[in-house]
Amino acid sequence: MISTFINTRILKNRIQSLLIRSETNEARVPNGTTTTTTTTTTTTTTTTTENKDMPIEIENPFKKERRVCILCELNIEPDYKNVRLLSQFQSRYTGRIYGKHITGLCEHKQKRVEEEIVKAQACGLMGYMTKDPKFVNDPMLFNPNAPFRPHKY
């Protein structure tokens, strides 16, 4: 383990020293080749050598695509007076507020939606146990049967 760390450190130092311009006007070309130009009083010679041992720059293939919640993406701030939006995050049959693993909202917006639903219910704009029939046929922002992050049960 330690020898591997030392070997990688030595390799890093060698690569960095190769990339730094030396006194012979060595320039690095983007395709991985090195061009050396030596100037004398009578002639100029240019040689090109390919260094196949140099690491190539690629994007991380295992990097996950970052998901943005729909409210942040569209820059929508939940409000207790916007009952149509808030009813999307409430179950039609039980009145239960869907969790963030089902809605796909970020933690901040999920908390705000829950607060605004409670506020709208306290003001009498939304029902506690059922969804208003006017909003039943609205297009769904998410599918409650196929959550964004399913739980293990």
Phi, psi and omega in degrees: 000313181291320180295325177296319178297317180294318179297318179292325178294319178296317179297319178299316180296320179294319179295317179296321179291330177289327183282336181285139179293134179261184182289348181269020179058048181277126181240143180263127179265145187301337184276010175096003180263157179244131180249125179247128179240123177245128182250128173242181183287336184249320185227160176238127179243139179235128178237142179240127177234139177265132178254097185281348181274354181287142178291148180260151180270114176228158177284148181297115182287345182263000181290129181280147177287130183282126179269140177245135181293155188295328179287323177290321182297319181265003179056051179254129177258122181295141180223144184293340179277344179270076186292326181299317178292314183295329181292342177293335184259015180239139180294140181292325188265323186251342183082003182288143178278128180292147179282169184289338176289339178268317184282333182080014179279156174286168186298318182296312182291325178297317179295318178297318179297316179298317179297318182289326176295315179298320179295317179294323177292322179292328179279350180087014179275335179233152176278158179276321188254339182223164177268147178298130182301337178296330187261004184293323184269010177294150177296142184276138176280339181204166179255113180295338180278344178231082184293159178296316178235094182293146177275170188280357182259000000 
